[in-house]
Amino acid sequence: MRKVLSVVTVFALGLAVWLSSDAAADDISDARVIVTAKANTIKKWQYPPRVIVVHDRPVDRAAFADVTDFISSTTGLALEPPTFVEMTGHDTRFYTASRYAPRTTGPGRMTSDLLIAQQEDLSLTANIFVFMVSPPVASHFIALTLYGRSSANLPRAYVQGAGPCYFNVLSNAVSIHFGTILIAPDIDPAMQRACIYEEMVQAMGLMNDAENSAFFTLDNLADDKPRDYDRRLLSALYDDQITNGDDVEKVLSLYAARQ
């Protein structure tokens, strides 16, 4: 009887180890999908980006404060809270006279200037622009900020309501320098909070959704899962040993060590 119990115990322990290893494998698999930018390399900011939220509807400012704190505490980058700018009274000049231009601010650093033409023009400077505006206005911002360079079909998808939120980043060999985030302004408040968190975190370098992930919130689902796995992966990405363009496996090794 004791021998039988021992065999059962060994089997149970082995099954537990197998299940744990299987879960870990799925965890790493999802992490690899999320953090891979291009050709098995990663993207990250080498300096804290400045964020401006342009909106023409009410926005959840508390959600932006929450995700800013999450990013700052996880990455070590001293992100300042976003600046909120409300669009009012835009007319046809918005489509003809608005301008966007990137520029270098110092060694390894860039920013972008956005002129929003309206009754009283807005001159804005930031690395990440978040647009929470009506679809026709958002489509023009997409064109202005070069979003369409890598997502040519996005304006039509956004206008047709194919998804509530999107992001894109542009980088060079040194760092990510620019980000564009679109969040539909009239979505459910819970979805708006989820979009604000997910798109802001992804603009930091967690580039992709892991569809139906049991671990990460970056899964294209409305589920409100804990952020533990997100934090571990973002922390590994912003470890001092990692620089922009490094191999994905280097980040995953650090991620696995943080278990």
Short mmCIF file of C-alpha atoms in Angstrom, two decimals:
data_model
loop_
_atom_site.label_atom_id
_atom_site.label_comp_id
_atom_site.label_asym_id
_atom_site.label_seq_id
_atom_site.Cartn_x
_atom_site.Cartn_y
_atom_site.Cartn_z
CA MET A 1 0.00 0.00 0.00
CA ARG A 2 2.82 2.37 0.90
CA LYS A 3 4.50 1.61 -2.42
CA VAL A 4 1.32 2.32 -4.30
CA LEU A 5 0.93 5.60 -2.43
CA SER A 6 4.51 6.48 -3.28
CA VAL A 7 3.90 5.82 -6.95
CA VAL A 8 0.75 7.93 -6.85
CA THR A 9 2.61 10.68 -5.05
CA VAL A 10 5.45 10.62 -7.58
CA PHE A 11 2.93 10.69 -10.44
CA ALA A 12 1.08 13.60 -8.88
CA LEU A 13 4.30 15.53 -8.36
CA GLY A 14 5.38 14.79 -11.90
CA LEU A 15 2.02 15.94 -13.23
CA ALA A 16 2.29 19.15 -11.21
CA VAL A 17 5.77 19.83 -12.57
CA TRP A 18 4.58 19.09 -16.12
CA LEU A 19 1.61 21.43 -15.75
CA SER A 20 3.83 24.12 -14.28
CA SER A 21 6.32 23.75 -17.14
CA ASP A 22 3.51 23.77 -19.69
CA ALA A 23 2.08 26.98 -18.22
CA ALA A 24 5.53 28.54 -18.19
CA ALA A 25 6.00 27.59 -21.84
CA ASP A 26 2.75 29.33 -22.77
CA ASP A 27 3.81 32.31 -20.70
CA ILE A 28 7.13 32.61 -22.56
CA SER A 29 5.43 32.00 -25.89
CA ASP A 30 3.03 34.87 -25.28
CA ALA A 31 5.87 37.10 -24.09
CA ARG A 32 7.82 36.39 -27.29
CA VAL A 33 4.84 37.40 -29.44
CA ILE A 34 4.30 40.60 -27.48
CA VAL A 35 7.86 41.89 -27.37
CA THR A 36 9.04 40.98 -30.88
CA ALA A 37 9.24 44.11 -33.02
CA LYS A 38 11.05 43.18 -36.23
CA ALA A 39 13.38 40.36 -37.28
CA ASN A 40 13.47 38.95 -33.72
CA THR A 41 14.59 42.26 -32.22
CA ILE A 42 13.01 44.64 -29.72
CA LYS A 43 12.15 48.32 -29.59
CA LYS A 44 12.29 50.57 -26.54
CA TRP A 45 12.59 54.20 -25.55
CA GLN A 46 16.02 55.35 -24.38
CA TYR A 47 14.53 58.47 -22.79
CA PRO A 48 11.13 59.38 -21.31
CA PRO A 49 8.67 60.42 -24.01
CA ARG A 50 6.40 63.42 -23.61
CA VAL A 51 2.70 62.60 -24.07
CA ILE A 52 -0.11 64.87 -25.24
CA VAL A 53 -3.76 63.78 -25.36
CA VAL A 54 -5.82 65.61 -28.01
CA HIS A 55 -9.55 65.16 -27.48
CA ASP A 56 -12.92 66.54 -28.46
CA ARG A 57 -14.93 64.47 -25.94
CA PRO A 58 -14.49 63.86 -22.18
CA VAL A 59 -11.57 61.53 -21.40
CA ASP A 60 -10.72 59.39 -18.39
CA ARG A 61 -7.79 61.37 -16.96
CA ALA A 62 -7.49 59.07 -13.96
CA ALA A 63 -6.80 56.14 -16.31
CA PHE A 64 -3.95 58.09 -17.92
CA ALA A 65 -2.53 58.96 -14.49
CA ASP A 66 -2.72 55.29 -13.50
CA VAL A 67 -0.92 53.97 -16.57
CA THR A 68 1.70 56.73 -16.39
CA ASP A 69 2.52 55.68 -12.82
CA PHE A 70 2.61 52.02 -13.92
CA ILE A 71 5.04 52.75 -16.75
CA SER A 72 7.28 55.01 -14.68
CA SER A 73 7.55 52.58 -11.76
CA THR A 74 8.17 49.61 -14.07
CA THR A 75 10.62 51.10 -16.58
CA GLY A 76 12.47 53.63 -14.46
CA LEU A 77 11.69 56.32 -17.03
CA ALA A 78 10.51 59.53 -15.41
CA LEU A 79 7.32 59.98 -17.43
CA GLU A 80 5.43 63.15 -16.69
CA PRO A 81 1.61 63.06 -16.66
CA PRO A 82 0.10 63.68 -20.11
CA THR A 83 -0.95 67.15 -21.17
CA PHE A 84 -4.61 67.29 -22.19
CA VAL A 85 -5.61 69.55 -25.08
CA GLU A 86 -9.22 69.96 -26.12
CA MET A 87 -10.02 70.69 -29.75
CA THR A 88 -12.71 73.33 -30.22
CA GLY A 89 -14.08 75.07 -33.25
CA HIS A 90 -12.05 73.41 -36.00
CA ASP A 91 -13.14 74.19 -39.57
CA THR A 92 -11.88 73.49 -43.08
CA ARG A 93 -8.49 75.03 -42.19
CA PHE A 94 -7.89 71.97 -40.03
CA TYR A 95 -7.62 69.85 -43.17
CA THR A 96 -5.57 72.31 -45.21
CA ALA A 97 -3.29 74.12 -42.76
CA SER A 98 -2.50 71.63 -39.99
CA ARG A 99 1.13 70.47 -40.00
CA TYR A 100 3.29 67.82 -38.33
CA ALA A 101 7.10 67.73 -38.33
CA PRO A 102 9.66 65.65 -36.42
CA ARG A 103 12.94 67.21 -35.34
CA THR A 104 16.11 66.35 -33.44
CA THR A 105 16.48 67.89 -29.98
CA GLY A 106 19.89 66.49 -29.02
CA PRO A 107 22.14 63.42 -29.32
CA GLY A 108 19.85 60.40 -29.62
CA ARG A 109 16.70 62.40 -28.94
CA MET A 110 13.90 63.67 -31.13
CA THR A 111 10.46 65.21 -30.77
CA SER A 112 7.62 66.28 -33.05
CA ASP A 113 5.72 69.51 -33.54
CA LEU A 114 2.02 69.43 -34.36
CA LEU A 115 0.12 72.51 -35.52
CA ILE A 116 -3.64 72.03 -35.27
CA ALA A 117 -5.28 74.70 -37.42
CA GLN A 118 -8.62 75.85 -36.05
CA GLN A 119 -10.25 79.13 -35.01
CA GLU A 120 -7.42 79.48 -32.48
CA ASP A 121 -4.45 77.44 -33.69
CA LEU A 122 -2.79 74.96 -31.33
CA SER A 123 0.99 74.48 -31.47
CA LEU A 124 1.95 71.26 -29.65
CA THR A 125 5.21 69.41 -29.08
CA ALA A 126 5.39 65.76 -27.95
CA ASN A 127 6.80 62.31 -28.67
CA ILE A 128 3.50 60.48 -28.24
CA PHE A 129 0.23 61.95 -29.41
CA VAL A 130 -2.98 60.29 -28.22
CA PHE A 131 -5.99 61.23 -30.34
CA MET A 132 -9.45 60.73 -28.84
CA VAL A 133 -11.47 62.53 -31.48
CA SER A 134 -14.23 61.89 -34.02
CA PRO A 135 -13.30 59.51 -36.87
CA PRO A 136 -12.96 62.13 -39.66
CA VAL A 137 -10.61 64.20 -37.49
CA ALA A 138 -8.71 61.08 -36.40
CA SER A 139 -8.22 60.02 -40.02
CA HIS A 140 -6.57 63.33 -40.82
CA PHE A 141 -4.30 63.02 -37.78
CA ILE A 142 -3.32 59.56 -39.03
CA ALA A 143 -2.16 61.06 -42.30
CA LEU A 144 -0.39 63.97 -40.64
CA THR A 145 1.61 61.88 -38.18
CA LEU A 146 2.80 59.32 -40.77
CA TYR A 147 0.79 56.57 -39.09
CA GLY A 148 -0.25 55.33 -42.51
CA ARG A 149 3.34 54.57 -43.45
CA SER A 150 3.02 51.14 -41.84
CA SER A 151 -0.76 50.79 -41.53
CA ALA A 152 -2.20 51.93 -44.83
CA ASN A 153 -5.62 50.40 -44.18
CA LEU A 154 -6.01 51.73 -40.65
CA PRO A 155 -7.94 54.95 -41.42
CA ARG A 156 -10.73 53.02 -43.15
CA ALA A 157 -10.80 50.39 -40.38
CA TYR A 158 -10.99 53.03 -37.66
CA VAL A 159 -13.70 55.06 -39.38
CA GLN A 160 -15.75 51.93 -39.99
CA GLY A 161 -15.50 50.97 -36.32
CA ALA A 162 -13.43 47.83 -36.85
CA GLY A 163 -11.71 48.37 -33.50
CA PRO A 164 -11.79 50.79 -30.58
CA CYS A 165 -8.07 51.57 -30.31
CA TYR A 166 -4.77 51.37 -32.17
CA PHE A 167 -1.16 52.43 -31.74
CA ASN A 168 1.95 52.81 -33.84
CA VAL A 169 5.55 53.78 -33.08
CA LEU A 170 8.42 54.94 -35.26
CA SER A 171 12.04 54.36 -34.30
CA ASN A 172 15.62 54.33 -35.53
CA ALA A 173 18.66 52.34 -34.42
CA VAL A 174 18.90 54.34 -31.18
CA SER A 175 15.39 54.47 -29.76
CA ILE A 176 11.68 54.71 -30.33
CA HIS A 177 11.10 58.41 -30.95
CA PHE A 178 7.45 58.83 -31.94
CA GLY A 179 4.13 57.26 -31.08
CA THR A 180 0.57 57.71 -32.31
CA ILE A 181 -2.38 56.32 -30.37
CA LEU A 182 -6.01 56.37 -31.51
CA ILE A 183 -8.84 55.68 -29.08
CA ALA A 184 -12.45 55.92 -30.19
CA PRO A 185 -14.00 58.70 -28.08
CA ASP A 186 -17.50 57.27 -27.60
CA ILE A 187 -16.76 53.72 -26.43
CA ASP A 188 -17.90 52.24 -23.14
CA PRO A 189 -16.01 53.76 -20.14
CA ALA A 190 -14.59 50.37 -19.12
CA MET A 191 -13.32 49.79 -22.66
CA GLN A 192 -11.85 53.29 -22.74
CA ARG A 193 -9.86 52.55 -19.56
CA ALA A 194 -8.68 49.25 -21.04
CA CYS A 195 -7.63 50.96 -24.28
CA ILE A 196 -5.75 53.73 -22.47
CA TYR A 197 -3.77 51.18 -20.47
CA GLU A 198 -3.09 48.76 -23.30
CA GLU A 199 -2.11 51.26 -26.00
CA MET A 200 0.11 53.33 -23.69
CA VAL A 201 1.95 50.22 -22.49
CA GLN A 202 2.32 48.88 -26.02
CA ALA A 203 3.71 52.21 -27.22
CA MET A 204 6.56 51.64 -24.76
CA GLY A 205 7.70 48.62 -26.77
CA LEU A 206 5.34 45.74 -25.99
CA MET A 207 4.51 45.71 -29.65
CA ASN A 208 1.87 43.04 -30.23
CA ASP A 209 -1.26 41.46 -28.82
CA ALA A 210 -1.06 37.87 -27.58
CA GLU A 211 -4.49 36.69 -28.71
CA ASN A 212 -6.47 34.90 -25.97
CA SER A 213 -3.55 35.02 -23.55
CA ALA A 214 -4.22 33.57 -20.11
CA PHE A 215 -1.42 35.70 -18.68
CA PHE A 216 -1.11 39.13 -20.29
CA THR A 217 -3.64 41.93 -20.55
CA LEU A 218 -2.29 42.66 -24.06
CA ASP A 219 -4.63 40.12 -25.57
CA ASN A 220 -7.28 42.05 -27.52
CA LEU A 221 -9.85 41.06 -24.89
CA ALA A 222 -11.89 43.16 -22.50
CA ASP A 223 -10.96 40.96 -19.51
CA ASP A 224 -9.52 42.86 -16.57
CA LYS A 225 -6.64 40.54 -15.65
CA PRO A 226 -3.88 41.36 -13.14
CA ARG A 227 -0.90 43.23 -14.59
CA ASP A 228 1.78 41.03 -13.04
CA TYR A 229 2.94 39.47 -16.31
CA ASP A 230 2.80 42.82 -18.13
CA ARG A 231 4.98 44.35 -15.41
CA ARG A 232 7.54 41.54 -15.54
CA LEU A 233 7.91 41.76 -19.30
CA LEU A 234 8.06 45.56 -19.41
CA SER A 235 10.59 45.52 -16.56
CA ALA A 236 12.76 43.02 -18.46
CA LEU A 237 12.56 45.16 -21.61
CA TYR A 238 13.76 48.20 -19.68
CA ASP A 239 16.53 46.42 -17.80
CA ASP A 240 19.80 48.35 -18.10
CA GLN A 241 21.30 45.37 -19.97
CA ILE A 242 18.84 45.85 -22.84
CA THR A 243 19.28 48.43 -25.59
CA ASN A 244 17.05 49.22 -28.55
CA GLY A 245 17.52 46.62 -31.31
CA ASP A 246 18.67 43.79 -29.03
CA ASP A 247 17.65 40.20 -29.70
CA VAL A 248 14.29 39.14 -28.29
CA GLU A 249 15.83 36.15 -26.50
CA LYS A 250 17.91 38.48 -24.34
CA VAL A 251 14.74 40.09 -23.00
CA LEU A 252 12.99 36.74 -22.55
CA SER A 253 15.93 35.43 -20.52
CA LEU A 254 15.64 38.35 -18.12
CA TYR A 255 11.87 37.95 -18.07
CA ALA A 256 12.11 34.28 -17.11
CA ALA A 257 14.59 35.11 -14.34
CA ARG A 258 12.03 37.45 -12.76
CA GLN A 259 9.59 34.61 -11.94
#
